Coordinates of C-alpha atoms in Angstrom, one line a residue:
M1 CA 144.9 87.7 33.9
M2 CA 141.7 85.9 33.0
K3 CA 141.8 84.0 36.3
K4 CA 142.2 87.3 38.3
L5 CA 139.3 88.8 36.4
L6 CA 137.1 85.8 37.2
L7 CA 138.0 85.9 40.9
S8 CA 137.2 89.6 41.0
L9 CA 133.8 89.1 39.3
T10 CA 133.0 86.2 41.7
A11 CA 133.9 88.3 44.7
L12 CA 131.7 91.2 43.4
L13 CA 128.8 88.9 42.9
I14 CA 129.1 87.5 46.4
L15 CA 129.2 91.0 47.8
M16 CA 126.2 92.1 45.7
S17 CA 124.2 89.0 46.9
F18 CA 125.0 89.6 50.6
K19 CA 122.3 91.3 52.6
P20 CA 122.7 92.1 56.3
G21 CA 120.1 90.5 58.6
T22 CA 117.0 92.7 58.8
T23 CA 113.8 92.8 60.9
R24 CA 110.3 93.9 60.0
L25 CA 107.2 94.4 62.0
I26 CA 104.2 92.3 61.4
T27 CA 100.8 92.6 63.0
G28 CA 97.7 90.6 63.3
T29 CA 94.7 89.4 65.4
V30 CA 93.9 86.1 67.1
T31 CA 90.3 85.1 67.4
D32 CA 88.2 82.0 67.8
G33 CA 86.4 83.0 64.6
N34 CA 83.9 85.3 66.4
V35 CA 85.5 86.6 69.6
A36 CA 89.0 88.2 70.0
L37 CA 91.3 86.2 72.2
P38 CA 93.4 88.3 74.6
G39 CA 96.5 86.8 76.2
A40 CA 97.3 84.5 73.3
V41 CA 101.0 83.8 73.0
V42 CA 102.5 84.6 69.6
A43 CA 106.1 83.4 69.1
T44 CA 108.6 83.2 66.2
V45 CA 109.7 79.6 65.8
Q46 CA 113.2 80.5 64.6
S47 CA 114.3 83.7 66.5
K48 CA 112.3 82.9 69.6
Q49 CA 110.7 86.3 69.9
M50 CA 107.4 86.3 71.9
V51 CA 104.5 88.6 72.5
T52 CA 100.9 88.3 73.8
T53 CA 97.8 89.6 72.3
N54 CA 96.0 92.7 73.9
T55 CA 92.4 92.9 75.0
N56 CA 91.3 93.2 71.4
G57 CA 93.2 90.1 70.4
E58 CA 95.8 92.2 68.5
F59 CA 99.6 91.7 68.4
S60 CA 102.7 93.1 66.7
I61 CA 106.0 91.3 66.6
K62 CA 109.4 91.9 65.0
V63 CA 110.5 89.0 62.7
T64 CA 113.9 88.5 61.1
D65 CA 114.5 87.4 57.5
Q66 CA 115.3 83.9 58.9
D67 CA 111.8 83.6 60.5
T68 CA 109.5 81.5 58.5
E69 CA 106.8 80.5 61.0
L70 CA 104.7 81.9 63.9
R71 CA 103.4 79.6 66.6
I72 CA 100.2 80.9 68.3
S73 CA 98.9 79.2 71.5
H74 CA 96.2 79.9 74.0
I75 CA 94.8 78.0 76.9
G76 CA 91.9 75.8 75.9
F77 CA 92.7 76.0 72.1
V78 CA 94.8 73.9 69.7
S79 CA 98.1 75.6 69.0
Q80 CA 98.6 76.7 65.4
V81 CA 101.7 77.3 63.3
V82 CA 101.4 80.0 60.6
K83 CA 103.7 80.4 57.7
I84 CA 105.3 83.9 57.5
G85 CA 105.0 85.3 53.9
K86 CA 105.3 88.8 52.5
A87 CA 102.0 90.0 54.1
K88 CA 102.2 92.6 56.9
N89 CA 99.0 91.5 58.7
Y90 CA 97.7 88.1 59.7
H91 CA 94.4 87.0 61.0
V92 CA 94.7 83.7 63.0
K93 CA 91.7 81.6 64.0
L94 CA 92.3 79.1 66.8
I95 CA 90.2 76.0 67.2
A96 CA 88.9 75.1 70.7
D97 CA 90.6 72.0 72.1
S98 CA 87.7 69.6 72.8
R99 CA 89.8 67.7 75.4
S100 CA 90.5 70.9 77.3
L101 CA 86.9 72.0 77.1
E102 CA 85.7 68.9 79.0
E103 CA 87.1 70.3 82.2
L104 CA 87.4 74.1 82.6
V105 CA 87.7 76.2 85.7
V106 CA 87.5 79.9 86.4
V107 CA 90.4 81.0 88.7
G108 CA 89.3 84.5 89.7
Y109 CA 90.6 86.4 86.6
A110 CA 90.2 84.1 83.6
A111 CA 89.2 80.7 82.4
Q112 CA 91.9 78.1 82.5
N113 CA 92.4 74.5 81.4
R114 CA 92.2 72.2 84.4
K115 CA 95.6 70.7 83.8
V116 CA 97.4 74.0 84.4
V117 CA 95.7 74.8 87.6
T118 CA 97.5 73.7 90.7
G119 CA 96.0 73.0 94.1
A120 CA 92.5 71.6 94.9
V121 CA 89.7 73.1 92.8
S122 CA 86.1 72.1 92.3
T123 CA 85.0 71.4 88.7
V124 CA 82.0 69.7 87.2
R125 CA 82.2 67.8 83.9
G126 CA 79.4 68.2 81.4
Y127 CA 77.9 71.0 79.5
A128 CA 75.4 73.7 80.4
P129 CA 74.3 76.9 78.6
M130 CA 76.2 80.0 79.8
Q131 CA 74.2 82.8 81.4
G132 CA 75.8 86.2 81.7
R133 CA 79.3 87.2 80.7
V134 CA 82.6 86.8 82.7
A135 CA 85.7 88.8 81.9
G136 CA 88.3 86.6 80.4
I137 CA 85.9 83.8 79.0
S138 CA 85.1 83.6 75.4
I139 CA 81.8 81.8 74.7
I140 CA 82.0 79.7 71.6
G141 CA 78.9 78.1 70.1
G142 CA 75.7 77.2 71.9
Y143 CA 76.7 74.8 74.7
K144 CA 79.7 75.1 76.8
P145 CA 81.3 73.3 79.7
R146 CA 79.7 74.0 83.1
I147 CA 81.9 76.5 84.8
Y148 CA 82.1 77.1 88.6
A149 CA 84.0 80.1 89.8
V150 CA 86.7 79.0 92.2
P151 CA 89.4 81.0 94.1
S152 CA 92.6 81.6 92.2
Q153 CA 95.7 79.8 93.6
E154 CA 97.6 83.1 93.4
S155 CA 98.5 84.7 96.7
Y156 CA 99.0 88.4 97.6
A157 CA 99.9 90.0 100.9
K158 CA 97.1 91.9 102.5
I159 CA 97.4 95.7 102.2
A160 CA 95.9 98.0 104.9
E161 CA 95.7 101.3 103.1
N162 CA 97.6 104.3 104.6
A163 CA 95.3 106.8 106.3
F164 CA 95.7 110.5 107.0
H165 CA 97.7 111.6 110.1
K166 CA 97.5 114.9 112.0
A167 CA 100.7 116.9 111.6
Q168 CA 100.3 118.5 115.0
S169 CA 100.5 115.2 116.9
D170 CA 102.2 112.9 114.4
P171 CA 104.6 115.1 112.3
L172 CA 107.0 112.3 111.1
S173 CA 106.4 109.9 108.3
T174 CA 109.2 107.2 107.8
F175 CA 109.5 104.5 105.2
S176 CA 111.9 102.5 103.1
I177 CA 112.2 103.3 99.4
D178 CA 110.9 100.7 96.9
V179 CA 112.2 100.3 93.3
D180 CA 110.1 97.2 92.6
A181 CA 107.8 97.5 89.6
A182 CA 106.2 94.0 89.7
S183 CA 102.7 95.2 90.6
Y184 CA 102.2 97.3 87.5
A185 CA 103.3 94.5 85.1
N186 CA 101.0 92.1 87.0
V187 CA 98.1 94.5 86.9
R188 CA 98.6 94.9 83.1
R189 CA 98.6 91.1 82.8
F190 CA 95.2 90.9 84.4
V191 CA 93.7 93.7 82.3
N192 CA 95.2 92.4 79.1
G193 CA 93.8 89.0 80.0
G194 CA 90.3 90.5 80.3
A195 CA 89.8 91.0 84.1
L196 CA 90.5 93.5 86.8
P197 CA 93.2 92.6 89.3
P198 CA 92.6 91.6 93.0
T199 CA 92.7 94.6 95.3
D200 CA 95.9 93.4 97.1
A201 CA 97.7 92.9 93.8
V202 CA 97.6 96.7 93.4
R203 CA 100.6 98.3 95.1
I204 CA 100.4 101.9 94.0
E205 CA 104.1 102.8 94.7
E206 CA 105.2 100.0 92.4
M207 CA 102.8 101.1 89.7
I208 CA 104.3 104.7 89.9
N209 CA 107.9 103.4 90.0
Y210 CA 107.4 101.2 86.9
F211 CA 107.8 104.3 84.8
D212 CA 111.0 106.3 84.4
Y213 CA 111.0 110.0 85.3
D214 CA 113.1 112.8 83.9
Y215 CA 114.8 113.9 87.1
E216 CA 118.1 115.8 87.4
Q217 CA 121.2 113.7 88.0
P218 CA 123.0 114.0 91.4
K219 CA 125.8 116.5 91.7
G220 CA 129.0 116.0 93.7
D221 CA 129.7 112.8 95.6
A222 CA 126.1 111.9 96.7
P223 CA 124.7 108.9 94.7
V224 CA 121.1 110.2 95.0
N225 CA 119.5 113.5 94.2
I226 CA 116.2 114.7 95.8
I227 CA 113.6 116.5 93.6
T228 CA 110.3 117.9 94.9
E229 CA 107.2 119.5 93.4
I230 CA 103.9 120.6 94.9
A231 CA 100.5 121.4 93.2
A232 CA 96.8 120.9 93.9
A233 CA 95.7 117.2 94.0
P234 CA 93.7 116.4 90.8
W235 CA 91.1 114.4 92.7
N236 CA 90.6 117.2 95.3
K237 CA 91.5 120.7 94.4
E238 CA 91.5 121.8 98.1
H239 CA 94.3 119.5 98.9
R240 CA 98.0 119.5 97.9
L241 CA 99.9 116.8 96.2
V242 CA 103.6 116.6 97.0
Q243 CA 105.9 114.7 94.8
I244 CA 109.3 113.5 96.2
G245 CA 111.6 112.1 93.5
L246 CA 114.9 110.4 93.9
Q247 CA 117.3 110.1 91.0
A248 CA 120.2 107.6 91.4
K249 CA 123.5 108.4 89.7
T250 CA 123.8 106.8 86.3
I251 CA 127.0 104.8 85.8
P252 CA 128.0 104.0 82.2
T253 CA 127.8 100.2 81.5
D254 CA 131.5 100.1 80.7
N255 CA 132.3 101.6 84.1
L256 CA 130.1 99.2 86.1
P257 CA 132.0 96.8 88.4
A258 CA 132.5 93.2 87.4
S259 CA 129.5 90.9 88.1
N260 CA 129.4 87.6 89.8
L261 CA 125.9 86.3 88.9
V262 CA 124.1 83.1 89.8
F263 CA 121.0 82.4 87.8
L264 CA 118.7 80.5 90.2
I265 CA 116.0 78.9 88.0
D266 CA 112.8 77.1 89.1
V267 CA 112.4 74.0 86.8
S268 CA 109.6 72.4 88.8
G269 CA 106.5 71.0 87.2
S270 CA 104.5 74.2 87.7
M271 CA 106.9 76.0 85.4
Q272 CA 106.1 74.1 82.2
D273 CA 103.6 76.5 80.8
Q274 CA 104.6 78.7 77.8
N275 CA 104.7 81.9 79.8
K276 CA 106.9 80.4 82.5
L277 CA 110.1 78.3 81.7
P278 CA 110.1 79.0 77.9
L279 CA 109.7 82.7 78.5
L280 CA 112.2 82.6 81.3
I281 CA 114.9 81.0 79.1
S282 CA 114.3 83.7 76.4
S283 CA 114.6 86.4 79.1
F284 CA 117.9 85.1 80.4
K285 CA 119.3 84.9 76.9
L286 CA 118.6 88.7 76.6
L287 CA 120.5 89.2 79.8
T288 CA 123.4 87.0 78.6
N289 CA 123.8 89.3 75.6
Q290 CA 124.5 92.2 78.0
L291 CA 127.4 90.4 79.8
R292 CA 131.0 91.4 79.5
A293 CA 134.2 89.4 79.5
K294 CA 134.9 90.4 83.1
D295 CA 131.5 89.1 84.3
K296 CA 130.8 85.5 85.2
V297 CA 127.6 83.5 85.5
A298 CA 126.7 80.2 87.1
I299 CA 123.3 78.5 86.7
V300 CA 121.6 76.6 89.6
V301 CA 118.3 74.9 89.1
Y302 CA 115.8 73.4 91.6
A303 CA 112.8 71.2 91.5
G304 CA 112.5 68.3 93.9
S305 CA 116.1 69.0 94.7
S306 CA 118.7 71.5 93.5
G307 CA 121.9 71.3 91.4
V308 CA 124.5 73.2 89.4
V309 CA 124.0 72.9 85.6
L310 CA 126.7 75.5 84.7
P311 CA 129.7 76.4 86.9
A312 CA 130.9 80.0 87.0
T313 CA 131.5 80.9 83.3
S314 CA 132.9 84.0 81.7
G315 CA 130.4 86.5 80.3
D316 CA 132.1 86.2 76.8
E317 CA 131.2 82.5 76.6
K318 CA 127.7 83.4 75.5
T319 CA 127.1 80.3 73.4
R320 CA 128.0 78.0 76.4
I321 CA 125.6 79.9 78.7
K322 CA 122.7 79.9 76.2
D323 CA 123.3 76.1 75.5
A324 CA 122.9 75.4 79.2
L325 CA 119.7 77.4 79.3
D326 CA 118.3 75.6 76.2
K327 CA 118.7 72.2 78.0
L328 CA 116.4 73.2 80.9
R329 CA 113.2 71.2 81.3
A330 CA 110.4 71.5 83.8
G331 CA 109.3 68.7 86.1
G332 CA 108.9 67.7 89.8
S333 CA 108.1 69.5 93.1
T334 CA 109.6 72.8 94.2
A335 CA 112.3 72.9 96.9
G336 CA 112.8 76.7 96.8
G337 CA 114.6 77.0 100.1
E338 CA 117.2 74.3 99.0
G339 CA 117.8 76.1 95.7
I340 CA 118.4 79.5 97.5
Q341 CA 120.9 77.9 99.9
L342 CA 122.9 76.4 97.0
A343 CA 122.8 79.6 94.9
Y344 CA 124.2 81.7 97.7
K345 CA 126.9 79.1 98.3
I346 CA 128.0 79.2 94.7
A347 CA 127.9 83.0 94.7
G348 CA 130.0 83.0 97.8
E349 CA 132.6 80.7 96.3
N350 CA 133.0 83.1 93.4
F351 CA 132.7 86.3 95.4
V352 CA 134.2 89.4 93.6
K353 CA 135.6 92.0 96.1
N354 CA 134.2 95.4 95.2
G355 CA 132.1 93.8 92.5
N356 CA 128.4 93.1 91.9
N357 CA 127.6 89.8 93.6
R358 CA 124.0 88.8 93.0
V359 CA 121.6 85.9 92.8
I360 CA 118.9 86.2 90.2
L361 CA 115.9 84.1 91.2
A362 CA 113.3 83.3 88.5
T363 CA 110.2 81.4 89.6
D364 CA 106.4 81.5 90.0
G365 CA 107.0 81.4 93.8
D366 CA 105.1 78.2 94.3
F367 CA 107.5 76.5 96.7
N368 CA 106.0 73.3 98.2
V369 CA 108.9 71.3 99.5
G370 CA 111.1 72.2 102.5
A371 CA 111.1 75.8 103.8
N372 CA 108.1 77.3 102.0
S373 CA 106.0 79.5 104.2
D374 CA 106.3 83.3 104.0
A375 CA 107.9 83.4 107.5
E376 CA 110.4 80.6 106.7
M377 CA 111.4 82.2 103.4
Q378 CA 111.9 85.6 105.2
S379 CA 114.1 84.1 107.9
L380 CA 116.2 82.3 105.2
I381 CA 116.7 85.3 103.0
E382 CA 117.5 87.7 106.0
E383 CA 120.3 85.3 107.0
K384 CA 121.7 85.2 103.4
R385 CA 121.8 89.0 102.9
K386 CA 124.5 89.3 105.6
S387 CA 126.9 87.7 103.0
G388 CA 127.0 90.9 100.9
I389 CA 125.3 89.1 98.0
F390 CA 122.3 91.0 96.6
L391 CA 119.1 89.4 95.2
T392 CA 117.0 90.1 92.1
V393 CA 113.6 88.3 91.9
L394 CA 111.9 87.7 88.5
G395 CA 108.3 86.4 88.7
Y396 CA 106.7 84.4 85.9
G397 CA 103.3 82.9 85.1
M398 CA 99.7 82.9 86.4
G399 CA 97.2 80.8 88.2
N400 CA 99.4 79.6 91.0
Y401 CA 101.6 82.7 91.2
K402 CA 102.8 83.5 94.7
D403 CA 103.4 87.2 94.7
S404 CA 103.5 87.4 98.5
K405 CA 106.6 85.2 98.7
M406 CA 108.4 87.0 95.8
E407 CA 107.8 90.4 97.4
I408 CA 109.2 89.2 100.8
L409 CA 112.3 87.7 99.2
A410 CA 113.1 90.9 97.3
D411 CA 112.3 93.2 100.3
K412 CA 114.3 91.2 102.9
G413 CA 117.1 90.1 100.6
N414 CA 118.7 93.4 99.6
G415 CA 117.0 93.2 96.2
N416 CA 114.5 94.2 93.7
Y417 CA 111.5 92.4 92.1
A418 CA 110.0 92.5 88.6
Y419 CA 107.2 90.5 87.0
I420 CA 107.9 89.2 83.5
D421 CA 104.7 88.6 81.5
N422 CA 106.2 88.8 78.0
L423 CA 109.5 89.3 76.2
S424 CA 109.0 93.0 75.9
E425 CA 108.9 93.3 79.7
A426 CA 112.1 91.1 79.9
R427 CA 113.8 93.5 77.6
K428 CA 112.7 96.5 79.7
V429 CA 114.0 94.9 83.0
L430 CA 117.1 93.1 81.7
V431 CA 118.3 95.2 78.8
N432 CA 116.9 98.8 79.0
E433 CA 117.3 98.9 82.8
F434 CA 120.3 96.6 83.0
G435 CA 122.3 98.9 85.3
G436 CA 119.4 99.8 87.6
T437 CA 118.3 96.2 87.9
L438 CA 121.7 94.6 88.7
F439 CA 124.0 97.3 90.0
T440 CA 123.3 98.9 93.4
V441 CA 124.6 102.5 94.0
A442 CA 123.0 103.0 97.5
K443 CA 121.5 100.5 99.9
D444 CA 119.3 100.7 103.0
V445 CA 117.8 103.9 101.7
K446 CA 115.2 105.4 104.0
L447 CA 113.1 108.6 103.8
Q448 CA 111.7 110.5 106.8
I449 CA 109.4 113.5 106.1
E450 CA 108.8 116.1 108.9
F451 CA 105.6 118.1 108.3
N452 CA 105.2 121.7 109.6
P453 CA 101.9 122.0 111.5
A454 CA 101.8 125.7 110.6
K455 CA 101.2 124.7 107.0
V456 CA 100.0 121.1 107.1
Q457 CA 96.8 120.0 108.9
S458 CA 96.9 116.3 107.8
Y459 CA 98.9 114.2 105.4
R460 CA 98.8 110.8 103.8
L461 CA 101.5 108.7 102.1
I462 CA 100.1 107.1 98.9
G463 CA 101.3 103.5 98.8
Y464 CA 104.4 102.1 100.5
E465 CA 102.1 100.3 103.0
N466 CA 104.5 97.4 103.3
R467 CA 107.6 99.6 103.6
L468 CA 106.6 101.7 106.6
L469 CA 109.2 102.1 109.4
D470 CA 109.0 103.4 113.0
K471 CA 110.4 106.9 113.4
E472 CA 113.3 105.5 115.5
D473 CA 114.3 103.2 112.6
F474 CA 115.5 106.1 110.5
N475 CA 118.6 106.6 112.6
D476 CA 119.2 102.9 113.3
D477 CA 121.8 101.6 110.9
K478 CA 120.9 98.0 111.8
K479 CA 117.5 98.4 110.2
D480 CA 117.2 97.1 106.7
A481 CA 115.7 99.2 103.9
G482 CA 115.5 99.4 100.1
E483 CA 118.2 99.6 97.5
I484 CA 118.5 101.8 94.5
G485 CA 120.4 100.9 91.3
S486 CA 122.3 102.8 88.7
G487 CA 120.1 105.4 86.9
H488 CA 117.0 104.3 88.8
T489 CA 114.3 106.8 89.8
V490 CA 112.0 106.5 92.9
T491 CA 108.9 108.5 93.3
A492 CA 106.7 109.0 96.4
L493 CA 103.5 111.1 96.7
Y494 CA 101.9 112.6 99.7
E495 CA 98.4 114.1 99.8
I496 CA 98.3 117.0 102.1
I497 CA 95.3 118.8 103.7
P498 CA 96.7 122.3 104.3
V499 CA 95.8 124.5 107.3
G500 CA 92.5 126.3 106.6
A501 CA 91.0 123.6 104.4
K502 CA 88.2 121.4 105.6
D503 CA 89.4 118.1 106.9
V504 CA 86.9 115.3 107.0
L505 CA 89.3 112.4 106.2
S506 CA 91.7 112.3 109.2
G507 CA 89.1 111.7 111.9
N508 CA 88.5 113.9 115.0
V509 CA 90.4 113.7 118.3
D510 CA 90.3 115.9 121.3
E511 CA 92.8 118.8 121.4
L512 CA 96.0 117.7 123.3
K513 CA 96.4 119.4 126.7
Y514 CA 100.2 119.3 127.0
Q515 CA 101.3 119.9 123.4
K516 CA 102.5 123.3 122.1
N517 CA 99.8 124.5 119.9
S518 CA 101.6 127.6 118.6
P519 CA 102.5 127.3 114.9
S520 CA 106.1 127.0 113.8
N521 CA 107.9 130.3 113.3
G522 CA 111.3 131.8 112.7
S523 CA 113.4 131.0 109.6
F524 CA 111.4 127.8 108.9
A525 CA 107.9 129.4 108.8
G526 CA 107.6 129.2 105.0
E527 CA 108.5 125.5 104.8
M528 CA 105.8 122.9 104.4
L529 CA 108.0 120.0 105.1
T530 CA 111.6 118.7 105.3
V531 CA 112.8 115.6 103.4
K532 CA 115.5 113.6 105.1
L533 CA 117.2 110.7 103.3
R534 CA 119.6 108.2 104.8
Y535 CA 121.6 105.7 102.7
K536 CA 124.7 103.5 102.8
D537 CA 127.3 102.9 100.2
P538 CA 126.8 99.4 98.7
K539 CA 129.7 98.0 100.7
G540 CA 129.3 100.3 103.7
S541 CA 127.7 99.9 107.2
I542 CA 127.5 103.5 108.3
S543 CA 124.7 105.6 106.9
K544 CA 125.0 109.1 105.4
L545 CA 122.3 111.9 105.6
L546 CA 120.8 114.2 103.0
T547 CA 118.2 116.9 103.8
K548 CA 116.0 119.2 101.8
G549 CA 113.5 121.8 103.0
V550 CA 110.4 122.3 100.8
T551 CA 108.5 125.6 100.8
D552 CA 104.8 126.0 100.2
N553 CA 105.1 127.2 96.6
A554 CA 102.3 125.2 95.0
L555 CA 102.1 125.5 91.3
G556 CA 99.0 125.7 89.1
F557 CA 98.4 122.1 88.0
G558 CA 98.8 123.0 84.4
T559 CA 102.3 124.4 84.9
T560 CA 103.6 121.3 86.6
T561 CA 106.1 118.9 84.9
D562 CA 105.2 115.8 82.9
N563 CA 106.8 113.9 85.8
F564 CA 104.3 115.3 88.3
R565 CA 101.2 114.9 86.2
F566 CA 102.0 111.4 85.0
A567 CA 102.8 110.1 88.5
A568 CA 99.5 111.7 89.7
A569 CA 97.6 109.9 86.9
V570 CA 99.2 106.5 87.8
A571 CA 98.4 107.1 91.5
E572 CA 94.8 108.0 90.7
F573 CA 94.4 104.9 88.6
G574 CA 95.8 102.7 91.4
M575 CA 93.3 104.3 93.9
I576 CA 90.4 103.5 91.5
L577 CA 91.5 99.9 91.1
R578 CA 91.8 99.5 94.9
N579 CA 88.5 101.3 95.4
S580 CA 90.4 103.4 97.9
S581 CA 88.5 105.1 100.7
F582 CA 90.5 108.2 99.8
K583 CA 89.9 108.3 96.0
Q584 CA 87.4 111.2 96.5
N585 CA 86.7 112.6 93.0
A586 CA 89.0 110.3 91.1
T587 CA 87.7 109.0 87.7
F588 CA 89.0 107.0 84.8
E589 CA 88.3 109.9 82.5
Q590 CA 90.5 112.2 84.6
V591 CA 93.3 109.6 84.7
I592 CA 93.2 109.4 80.9
T593 CA 93.3 113.2 80.4
L594 CA 96.2 113.6 82.8
A595 CA 98.2 110.8 81.2
E596 CA 97.5 111.9 77.6
N597 CA 98.9 115.3 78.4
A598 CA 102.0 114.0 80.3
K599 CA 103.4 111.3 78.0
G600 CA 106.5 113.4 77.3
K601 CA 109.1 111.8 75.0
D602 CA 107.9 108.2 75.8
K603 CA 110.7 106.7 73.7
E604 CA 109.8 103.1 74.6
G605 CA 106.0 103.6 74.5
Y606 CA 105.4 102.6 78.1
R607 CA 103.3 105.6 78.9
S608 CA 101.2 105.1 75.8
E609 CA 100.7 101.5 76.8
F610 CA 99.5 102.7 80.2
L611 CA 96.8 104.7 78.5
S612 CA 95.6 101.5 76.7
V613 CA 95.5 99.6 80.0
V614 CA 93.5 102.4 81.7
K615 CA 91.0 102.5 78.8
S616 CA 90.6 98.7 78.9
A617 CA 90.1 98.7 82.7
R618 CA 87.5 101.4 82.3
L619 CA 85.5 99.3 79.9
M620 CA 85.7 96.2 82.1
A621 CA 84.8 98.2 85.2
K622 CA 81.5 99.2 83.5
D623 CA 81.0 95.7 82.3
L624 CA 81.5 94.1 85.7
L625 CA 79.1 96.6 87.3
S626 CA 76.4 95.6 84.8
I627 CA 76.7 91.8 85.5
K628 CA 77.8 91.7 89.1
D629 CA 74.4 90.4 90.3
K630 CA 74.0 87.8 87.6
P631 CA 74.9 84.1 88.2
L632 CA 77.8 82.5 86.3
I633 CA 75.7 79.6 85.2
N634 CA 72.1 78.6 84.9
E635 CA 71.8 76.0 87.6
K636 CA 68.4 74.8 86.3
N637 CA 70.1 73.3 83.3

């Protein structure tokens, strides 16, 4: 009896002492003692969580009860490990790395240690007093390294901004949809790092489509629903703004088809920075947690050459997958083309009929061995997409980031493209949007808008410059277009100059002699435009057509939905960043007002974060205007 009593008491004590794993939020700031350090990496040593500091040097990070240390690092400073105690807030002072300060370069958007900058750059050793202020550079003490501004090694495809078209002579606007969201995350990275982005890094449609919109789900068999809304354009009250929203059908995760995934990971020397391969590994661990037993994963890596480090493995063998990820190390040159060839070969060998067959490429895009030009990469990926294998592209890093290559790969490879600048973004793309990122519900999705010249004088598509199609392409099923995933939303905006309004933006041409100049009439007289959408089933080759007429029932701007007002705010912000020829009366203040009043539920806080980005950009824009004519250094010293 006594033995049973002792056993019962022991069991009770064990149960009482057991506490489930918990997390708590700690906050803090990172400075050099005087100046806040934006872009510092704050990571938990044990649970491998990672965040970066904002423009005020502030951070917040969730820690578990197993976490005992934080590691804080920043380019040009000595990394520091901080013990985690009971405190909720930590102030961390980083010490400048004297070795790094001997040679420092400015790469267009921020100061960087010379050893992390790839390509040929000009630097001058020695010290000189700094004159003026440069966004992204903290001045520490009296004498600093001499700094020359040099071009960033990042590359972006040139964007020729869409202009206004006359509805009478050019009534059709045709383009491929775009679910990519890389541009906004990249823009945020620049702003949080203390600088405004290059103009061609700002793709307005990707900024708009970064955010989710509360559109109605499709009904019936169609995988996509078309939603429209019209109101006055906030930057010109005489104009109309038309929102065209697409909502893809949401498929519950349990009902999604089996996945055959190949992780294609760049382990070249350019990937060794903390925000590249280490962040990439943490990202893929998050994705691994989402896999099911019916899914399978292989891992292919490439540097100077490529190889398989994990053959196709069941999704329920998570420890094995994560162990393979933990063993990855960066080093060597970058044979991107060879890696792509091998990844598609492995995916083909494990092809799942009626399943989700996909290569997930993670890289900074800095291919420098074998097929590496934009044209060569396009040809390679266009050939591979015929295999029925889709592509997801995840971009990492800065300094030598090749956005132009990444965008081409995703656009031409039946895929999507995201930029991962921190673990929160990885969670958004690979956890919160798991279905939309990896499971296509409709492919080769094209939109063609026909404008009624009785209502529309001129029109302009905002963004989508690199997605434009010829009008004949709409009915050509051989023409490639964008894909849309489970639960994804796509939003496009048109600015319209209605008949009767003054048009000074579309240019003047002589009246056409042989065109019918009489306005539209009959049963369509009230329509402003017609939306036509073509799509194919994921495994299909014949397109299907959806159409929707849109009447001229413009709402008062204050009565529009949060969807409409927030999308308008993001578009206006993009036009300001691009210094668009068509920004008209756009202002930072108006963007902030629009966004503040259209945050809606904002469960994940993405819209609130957008407001912070806009406010930081506004401050930097004023700062840059005040110093734009000042030299970076005092050459006399």
